[in-house]
Tab-separated table of C-alpha atoms in Angstrom:
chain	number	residue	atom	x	y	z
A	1	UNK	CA	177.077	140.139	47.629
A	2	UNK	CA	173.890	140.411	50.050
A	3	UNK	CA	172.923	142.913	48.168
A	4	UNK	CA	172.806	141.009	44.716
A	5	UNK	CA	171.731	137.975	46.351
A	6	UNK	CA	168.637	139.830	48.025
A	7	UNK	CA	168.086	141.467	44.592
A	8	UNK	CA	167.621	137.894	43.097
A	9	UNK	CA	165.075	136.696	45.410
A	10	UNK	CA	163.065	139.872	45.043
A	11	UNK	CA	163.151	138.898	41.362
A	12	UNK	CA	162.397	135.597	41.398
A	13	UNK	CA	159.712	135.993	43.682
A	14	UNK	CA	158.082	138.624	41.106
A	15	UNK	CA	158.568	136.345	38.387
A	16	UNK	CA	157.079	133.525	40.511
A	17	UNK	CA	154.132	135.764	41.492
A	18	UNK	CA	153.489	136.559	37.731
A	19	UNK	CA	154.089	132.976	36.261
A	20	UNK	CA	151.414	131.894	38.829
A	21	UNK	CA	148.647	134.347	38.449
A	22	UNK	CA	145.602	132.333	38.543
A	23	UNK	CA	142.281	133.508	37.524
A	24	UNK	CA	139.493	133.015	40.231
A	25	UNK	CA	136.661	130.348	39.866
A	26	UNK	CA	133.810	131.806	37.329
A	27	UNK	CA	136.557	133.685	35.449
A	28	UNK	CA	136.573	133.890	31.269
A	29	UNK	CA	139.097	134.314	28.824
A	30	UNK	CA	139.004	134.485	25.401
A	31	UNK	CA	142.643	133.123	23.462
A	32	UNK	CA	143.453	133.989	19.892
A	33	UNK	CA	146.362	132.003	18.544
A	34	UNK	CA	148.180	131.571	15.360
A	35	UNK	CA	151.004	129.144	15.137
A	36	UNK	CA	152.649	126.109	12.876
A	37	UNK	CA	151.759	122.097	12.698
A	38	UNK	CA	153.580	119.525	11.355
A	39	UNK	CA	151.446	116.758	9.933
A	40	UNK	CA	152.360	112.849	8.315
A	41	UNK	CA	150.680	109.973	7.777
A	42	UNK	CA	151.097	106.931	9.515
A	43	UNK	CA	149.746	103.360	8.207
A	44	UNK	CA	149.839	102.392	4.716
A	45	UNK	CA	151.123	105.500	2.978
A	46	UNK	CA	153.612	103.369	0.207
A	47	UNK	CA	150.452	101.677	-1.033
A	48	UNK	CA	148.571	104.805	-0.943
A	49	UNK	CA	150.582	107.627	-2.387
A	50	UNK	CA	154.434	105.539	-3.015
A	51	UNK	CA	155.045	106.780	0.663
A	52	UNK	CA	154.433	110.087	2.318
A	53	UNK	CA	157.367	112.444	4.108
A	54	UNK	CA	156.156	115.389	6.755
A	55	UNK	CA	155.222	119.267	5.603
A	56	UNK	CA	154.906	122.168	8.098
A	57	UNK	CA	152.048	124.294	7.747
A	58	UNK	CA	150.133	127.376	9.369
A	59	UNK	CA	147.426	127.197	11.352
A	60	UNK	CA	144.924	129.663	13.216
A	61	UNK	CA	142.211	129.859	16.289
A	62	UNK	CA	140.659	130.718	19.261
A	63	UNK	CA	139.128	129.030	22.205
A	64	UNK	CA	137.076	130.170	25.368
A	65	UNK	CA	138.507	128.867	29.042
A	66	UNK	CA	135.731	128.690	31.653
A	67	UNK	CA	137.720	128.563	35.002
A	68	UNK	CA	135.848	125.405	36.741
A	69	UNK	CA	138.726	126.626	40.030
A	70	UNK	CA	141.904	128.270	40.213
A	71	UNK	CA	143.654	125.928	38.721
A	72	UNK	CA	141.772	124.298	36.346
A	73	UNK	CA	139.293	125.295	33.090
A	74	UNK	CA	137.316	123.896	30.821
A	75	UNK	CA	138.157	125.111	27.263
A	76	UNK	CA	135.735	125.100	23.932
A	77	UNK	CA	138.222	125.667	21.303
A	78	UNK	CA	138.048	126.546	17.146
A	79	UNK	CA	140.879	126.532	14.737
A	80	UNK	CA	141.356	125.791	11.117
A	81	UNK	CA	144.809	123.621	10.401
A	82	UNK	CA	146.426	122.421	7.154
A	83	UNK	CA	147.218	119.158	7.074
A	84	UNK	CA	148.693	116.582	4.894
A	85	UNK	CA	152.300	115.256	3.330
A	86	UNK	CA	154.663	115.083	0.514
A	87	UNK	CA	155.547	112.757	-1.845
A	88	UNK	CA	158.638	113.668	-3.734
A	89	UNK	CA	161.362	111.523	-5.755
A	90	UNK	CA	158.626	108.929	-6.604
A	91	UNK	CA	158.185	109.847	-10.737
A	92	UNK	CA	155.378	107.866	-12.470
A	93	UNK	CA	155.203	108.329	-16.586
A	94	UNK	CA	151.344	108.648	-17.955
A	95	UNK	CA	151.864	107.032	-21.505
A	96	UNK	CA	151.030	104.324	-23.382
A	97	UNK	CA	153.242	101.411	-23.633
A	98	UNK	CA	153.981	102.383	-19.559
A	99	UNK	CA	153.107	100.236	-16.718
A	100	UNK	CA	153.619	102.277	-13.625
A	101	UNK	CA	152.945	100.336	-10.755
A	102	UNK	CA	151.966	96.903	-9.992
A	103	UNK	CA	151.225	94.818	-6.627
A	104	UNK	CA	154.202	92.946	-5.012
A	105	UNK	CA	154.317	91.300	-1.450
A	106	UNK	CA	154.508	94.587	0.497
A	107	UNK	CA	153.147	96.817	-1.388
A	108	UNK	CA	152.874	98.948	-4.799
A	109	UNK	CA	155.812	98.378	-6.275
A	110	UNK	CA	157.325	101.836	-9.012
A	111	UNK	CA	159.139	100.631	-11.246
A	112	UNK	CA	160.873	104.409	-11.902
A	113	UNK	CA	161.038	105.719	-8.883
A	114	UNK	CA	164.802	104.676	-8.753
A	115	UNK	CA	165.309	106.654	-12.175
A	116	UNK	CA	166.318	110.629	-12.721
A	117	UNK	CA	164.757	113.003	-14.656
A	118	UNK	CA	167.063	112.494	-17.882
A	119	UNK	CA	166.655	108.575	-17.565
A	120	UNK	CA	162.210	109.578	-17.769
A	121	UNK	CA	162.872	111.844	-21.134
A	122	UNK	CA	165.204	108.976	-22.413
A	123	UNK	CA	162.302	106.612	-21.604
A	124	UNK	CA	159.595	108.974	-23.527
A	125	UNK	CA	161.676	109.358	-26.310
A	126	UNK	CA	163.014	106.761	-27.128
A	127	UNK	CA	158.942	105.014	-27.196
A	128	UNK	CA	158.072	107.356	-29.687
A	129	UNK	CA	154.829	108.417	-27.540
A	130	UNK	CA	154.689	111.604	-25.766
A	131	UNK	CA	154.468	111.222	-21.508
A	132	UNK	CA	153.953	113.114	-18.621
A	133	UNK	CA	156.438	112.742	-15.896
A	134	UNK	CA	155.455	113.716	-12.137
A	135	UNK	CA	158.386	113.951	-9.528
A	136	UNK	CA	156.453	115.698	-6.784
A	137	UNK	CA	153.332	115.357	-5.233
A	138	UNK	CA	151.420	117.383	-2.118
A	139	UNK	CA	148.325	116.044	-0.452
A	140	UNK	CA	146.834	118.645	1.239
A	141	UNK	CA	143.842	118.918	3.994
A	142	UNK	CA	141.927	122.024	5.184
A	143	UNK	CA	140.154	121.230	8.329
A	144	UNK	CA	138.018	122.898	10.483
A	145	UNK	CA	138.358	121.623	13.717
A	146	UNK	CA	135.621	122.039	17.376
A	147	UNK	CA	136.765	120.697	20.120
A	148	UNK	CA	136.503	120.519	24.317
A	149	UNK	CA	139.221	120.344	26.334
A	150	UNK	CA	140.417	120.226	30.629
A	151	UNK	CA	142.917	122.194	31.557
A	152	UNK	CA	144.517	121.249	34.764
A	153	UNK	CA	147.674	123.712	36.031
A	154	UNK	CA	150.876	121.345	37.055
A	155	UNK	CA	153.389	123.690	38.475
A	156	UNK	CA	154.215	127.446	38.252
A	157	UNK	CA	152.741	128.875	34.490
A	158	UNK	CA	152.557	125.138	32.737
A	159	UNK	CA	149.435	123.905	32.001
A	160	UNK	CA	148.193	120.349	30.769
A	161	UNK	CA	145.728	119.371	28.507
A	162	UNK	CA	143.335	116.479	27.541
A	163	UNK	CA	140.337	116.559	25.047
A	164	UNK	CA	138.271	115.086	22.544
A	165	UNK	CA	137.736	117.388	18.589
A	166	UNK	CA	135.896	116.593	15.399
A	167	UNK	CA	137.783	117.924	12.399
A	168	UNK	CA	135.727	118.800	9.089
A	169	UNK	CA	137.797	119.172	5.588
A	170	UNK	CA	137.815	118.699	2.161
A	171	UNK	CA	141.314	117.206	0.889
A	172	UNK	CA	142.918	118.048	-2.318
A	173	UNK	CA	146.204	116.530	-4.171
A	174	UNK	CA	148.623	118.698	-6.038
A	175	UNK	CA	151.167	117.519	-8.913
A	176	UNK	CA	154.212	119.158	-10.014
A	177	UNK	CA	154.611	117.616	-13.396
A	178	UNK	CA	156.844	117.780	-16.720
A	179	UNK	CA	155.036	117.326	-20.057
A	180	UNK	CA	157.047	115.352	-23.030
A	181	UNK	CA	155.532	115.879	-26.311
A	182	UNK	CA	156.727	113.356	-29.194
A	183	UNK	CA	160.161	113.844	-30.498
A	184	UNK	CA	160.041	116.511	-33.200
A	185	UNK	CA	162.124	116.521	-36.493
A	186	UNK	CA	165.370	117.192	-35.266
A	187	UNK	CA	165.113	114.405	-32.709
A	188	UNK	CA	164.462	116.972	-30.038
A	189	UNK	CA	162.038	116.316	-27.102
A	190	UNK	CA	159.812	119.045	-26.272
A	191	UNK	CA	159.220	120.075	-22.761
A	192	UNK	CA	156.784	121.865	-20.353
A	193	UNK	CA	156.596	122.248	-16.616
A	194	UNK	CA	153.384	123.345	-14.478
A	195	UNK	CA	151.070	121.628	-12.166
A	196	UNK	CA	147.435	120.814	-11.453
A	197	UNK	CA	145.283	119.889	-8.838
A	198	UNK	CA	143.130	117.728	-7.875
A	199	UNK	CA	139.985	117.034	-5.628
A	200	UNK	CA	140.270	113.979	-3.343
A	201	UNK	CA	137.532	113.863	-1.166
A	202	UNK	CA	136.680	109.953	-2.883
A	203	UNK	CA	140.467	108.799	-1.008
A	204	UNK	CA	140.300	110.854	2.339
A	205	UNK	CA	137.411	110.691	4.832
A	206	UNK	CA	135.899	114.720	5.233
A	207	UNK	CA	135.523	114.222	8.901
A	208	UNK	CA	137.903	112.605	11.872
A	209	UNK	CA	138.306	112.779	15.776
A	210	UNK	CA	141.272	113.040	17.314
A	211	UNK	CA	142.203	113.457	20.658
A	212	UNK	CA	144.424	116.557	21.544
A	213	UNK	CA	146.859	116.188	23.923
A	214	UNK	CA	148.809	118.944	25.034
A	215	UNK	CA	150.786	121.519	26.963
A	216	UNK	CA	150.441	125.177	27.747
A	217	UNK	CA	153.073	127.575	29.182
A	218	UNK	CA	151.560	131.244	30.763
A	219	UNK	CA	153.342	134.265	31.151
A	220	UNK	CA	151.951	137.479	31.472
A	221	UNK	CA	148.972	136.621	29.549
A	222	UNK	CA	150.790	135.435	26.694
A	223	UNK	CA	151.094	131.328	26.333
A	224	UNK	CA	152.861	128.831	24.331
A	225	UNK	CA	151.204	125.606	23.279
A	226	UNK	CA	152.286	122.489	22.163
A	227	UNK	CA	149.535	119.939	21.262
A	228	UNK	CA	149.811	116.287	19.719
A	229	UNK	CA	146.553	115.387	18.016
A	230	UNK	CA	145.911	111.255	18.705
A	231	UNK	CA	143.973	110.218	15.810
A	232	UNK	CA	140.992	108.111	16.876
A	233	UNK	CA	140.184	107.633	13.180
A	234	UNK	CA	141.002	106.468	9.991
A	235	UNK	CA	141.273	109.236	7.492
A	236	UNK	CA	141.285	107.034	4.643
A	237	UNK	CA	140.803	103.242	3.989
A	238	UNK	CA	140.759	100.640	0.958
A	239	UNK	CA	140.421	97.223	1.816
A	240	UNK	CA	142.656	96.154	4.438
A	241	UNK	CA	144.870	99.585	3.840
A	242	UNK	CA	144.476	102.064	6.350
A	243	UNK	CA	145.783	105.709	6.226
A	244	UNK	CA	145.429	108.381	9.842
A	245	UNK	CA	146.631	111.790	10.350
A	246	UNK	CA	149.577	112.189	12.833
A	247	UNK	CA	149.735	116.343	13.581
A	248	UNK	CA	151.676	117.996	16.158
A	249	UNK	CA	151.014	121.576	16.009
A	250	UNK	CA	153.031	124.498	18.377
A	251	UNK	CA	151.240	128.163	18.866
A	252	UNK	CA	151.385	131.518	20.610
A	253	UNK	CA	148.399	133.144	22.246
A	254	UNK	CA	147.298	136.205	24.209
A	255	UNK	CA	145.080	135.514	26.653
A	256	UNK	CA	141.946	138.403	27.119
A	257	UNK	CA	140.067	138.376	30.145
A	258	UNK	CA	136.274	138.712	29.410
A	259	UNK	CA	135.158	138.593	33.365
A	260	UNK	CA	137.234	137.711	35.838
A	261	UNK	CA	136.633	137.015	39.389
């Protein structure tokens, strides 16, 4: 029982000794990561796009540390991230004789968004028009993001973080639709599916600040990172409706010394 119990310090000590391996003050590393972010919108996303839900996407980058003293570093950091949200289960029919939305008190109001698939076609057909009938949408942002951060170490291998990044983008919107052609002779209604995108940059801003917030676990030069990004600006705005990015991304990275002291 000594034995086992000695055995366990000696262990813990080693792991203690490699969790807190602290670069000396002057020291560089260079961090490559790749990881996933989830990524809403928060404000007035029913009056924007009939309401938003979350998507997960991938997300790559690097960043310098410049240790400022044992414990703490100042970091330069570069990544791009995929941003955005879904809309699903929100149809909207493009044909004449259709009025798709109009305003209410709260919001844009969709009339069909209630309705399935079959109830659309019934709607196309039986207005003797043709339609097009979209049931999913993706809004999707490619950013390129710079930013500085502080790194300040809190206890054995765990890191926090607290910075300030400008994120440049273009946007783009994606719809899944169905295409209803008239009825033909047999009373039949013709179908297609596909989708098509669209450019956006006219809706959502091309550039934001945000203010990462985050925290870093170390262990033998690899590191976890979890990071909320605070928007500090509004990604998109008509009138008194407001739309900002809410991303919280988590990544792995493998920390390379480039001089160490």
């Amino acid at each position: 029982m000594k034995k086992l119990t000695l055995l366990f310090v000696a262990v813990a000590c080693l792991c203690s000794k490699v969790a807190n391996a602290q670069d000396g003050k002057g020291s560089i590393n260079f961090v490559p990561y790749v990881g996933v972010n989830y990524s809403d919108f928060s404000g007035d996303s029913q009056e924007f796009f009939y309401g938003t839900s979350g998507k997960v996407n991938f997300m790559a980058g690097a960043r310098f540390e410049f240790q400022i003293t044992t414990k703490s570093a100042i970091i330069a950091d570069l990544n791009y991230r995929r941003l955005g949200a879904t809309t699903e289960n929100h149809p909207i029919i493009v044909a004449s004789g259709f009025d798709n939305s109009y305003i209410r008190e709260g919001g844009i109001y969709n009339p069909y968004e209630n309705l399935s698939f079959e109830d659309l076609k019934k709607l196309v057909s039986e207005s003797g028009t043709y339609g097009i009938i979209t049931n999913t949408t993706k809004i999707t942002l490619d950013y390129i993001s710079l930013g500085a951060q502080f790194k300040q170490n809190i206890v054995s291998g765990l890191s926090a973080r607290i910075g300030v990044e400008g994120s440049l983008g273009f946007a783009k919107r994606y719809y899944h639709y169905y295409y209803c052609a008239k009825p033909d002779e047999n009373g039949e209604l013709p179908e297609s599916e596909g989708g098509d995108n669209e450019d956006i940059d006219d809706v959502l801003k091309k550039f934001n600040v945000a203010v990462p917030l985050g925290l870093t676990y170390e262990f033998n030069n690899f590191n976890v990172n979890a990071t909320y990004h605070l928007p500090l600006m509004k990604c998109a705005k008509d009138g008194d409706y407001y739309l900002r990015n809410q991303a919280f991304d988590l990544t792995i990275g493998y920390r390379l010394p480039l001089r160490k002291r």
